[in-house]
Amino acid sequence: MSQRILVVEDDAPIVRTLRINLRARGYEVDIATSGRAALAAVDELVPDLILLDLGLPDIDGVEVLRRVRRRSDVPIVVLTARSDADDKVEALDEGADDYVTKPFGIDELLARVRANLRRSLSAPAPLPPVHTDDFDLDFAALQARRDGRPVRLTPTEWKLLSELARHHGTVIPHTQLLQAVWGPAYGREANYLRVYANQLRRKLEPDPSHPRYLITEAGMGYCLRW
Ligand code: CA
């Protein structure tokens, strides 16, 4: 599964450029052309990174940023056409991770996207590597191998695995996992965990339908053991 980028932008030519270039690099791209659509998309799509235009037709971009930050710590790169430095400062104060000024070069923008995806993954203290009979996880380098072959994990999958590995051998309640991965506003979305646990099993377990490492404790939570 590829990394998911939410583009929040109302300028059609910029949307087109971003969509083409991001898809060409293997990202999954969702588009929101208003602040309201962006806030709905953050909840529904759980993006790995947001590119956020500050000049939106309905809600001010900085206000969108503020509201996203109340529910998620997803990396946000702000796109601003405004020459006014105050907007950038305000956006950074409200929790933007980075900004790019329009008109931007696509290579520069892609570099920022990569850097911010990387930074968001390495924020908590990296865990020691995990070696099992079937797979290896290197949390510092964000590299996974199954039977010696590289496996691509998404940022969300890494976050979930980190939280499980940090407490390996014990059952982590749904709420704790949801808050660690998606942010403090989450807690009841057990369906997210089901989806991601199944993805991880397909990628890592020798027999995904009879998991040996990533165990569901019905009604309680999940446990990673090795
Ligand atoms: Ca705009």
mmCIF file with all atom_site columns, N, CA, C and O in Angstrom, residues 78-79 185 200:
data_model
loop_
_atom_site.group_PDB
_atom_site.id
_atom_site.type_symbol
_atom_site.label_atom_id
_atom_site.label_alt_id
_atom_site.label_comp_id
_atom_site.label_asym_id
_atom_site.label_entity_id
_atom_site.label_seq_id
_atom_site.pdbx_PDB_ins_code
_atom_site.Cartn_x
_atom_site.Cartn_y
_atom_site.Cartn_z
_atom_site.occupancy
_atom_site.B_iso_or_equiv
_atom_site.pdbx_formal_charge
_atom_site.auth_seq_id
_atom_site.auth_comp_id
_atom_site.auth_asym_id
_atom_site.auth_atom_id
_atom_site.pdbx_PDB_model_num
ATOM 1  N N  . VAL A 1 78  ? 2.508   23.383 4.195  1.00 0.00 ? 78  VAL A N  1
ATOM 2  C CA . VAL A 1 78  ? 1.648   24.473 3.770  1.00 0.00 ? 78  VAL A CA 1
ATOM 3  C C  . VAL A 1 78  ? 2.123   25.017 2.420  1.00 0.00 ? 78  VAL A C  1
ATOM 4  O O  . VAL A 1 78  ? 3.324   25.158 2.185  1.00 0.00 ? 78  VAL A O  1
ATOM 5  N N  . LEU A 1 79  ? 1.157   25.264 1.528  1.00 0.00 ? 79  LEU A N  1
ATOM 6  C CA . LEU A 1 79  ? 1.446   25.908 0.245  1.00 0.00 ? 79  LEU A CA 1
ATOM 7  C C  . LEU A 1 79  ? 0.923   27.322 0.338  1.00 0.00 ? 79  LEU A C  1
ATOM 8  O O  . LEU A 1 79  ? -0.257  27.515 0.622  1.00 0.00 ? 79  LEU A O  1
ATOM 9  N N  . ALA A 1 185 ? -7.509  12.593 19.564 1.00 0.00 ? 185 ALA A N  1
ATOM 10 C CA . ALA A 1 185 ? -8.963  12.673 19.406 1.00 0.00 ? 185 ALA A CA 1
ATOM 11 C C  . ALA A 1 185 ? -9.581  11.324 19.066 1.00 0.00 ? 185 ALA A C  1
ATOM 12 O O  . ALA A 1 185 ? -10.795 11.192 18.989 1.00 0.00 ? 185 ALA A O  1
ATOM 13 N N  . LEU A 1 200 ? -0.995  -5.635 7.870  1.00 0.00 ? 200 LEU A N  1
ATOM 14 C CA . LEU A 1 200 ? 0.308   -6.026 8.400  1.00 0.00 ? 200 LEU A CA 1
ATOM 15 C C  . LEU A 1 200 ? 0.475   -7.543 8.383  1.00 0.00 ? 200 LEU A C  1
ATOM 16 O O  . LEU A 1 200 ? 1.554   -8.051 8.082  1.00 0.00 ? 200 LEU A O  1
#
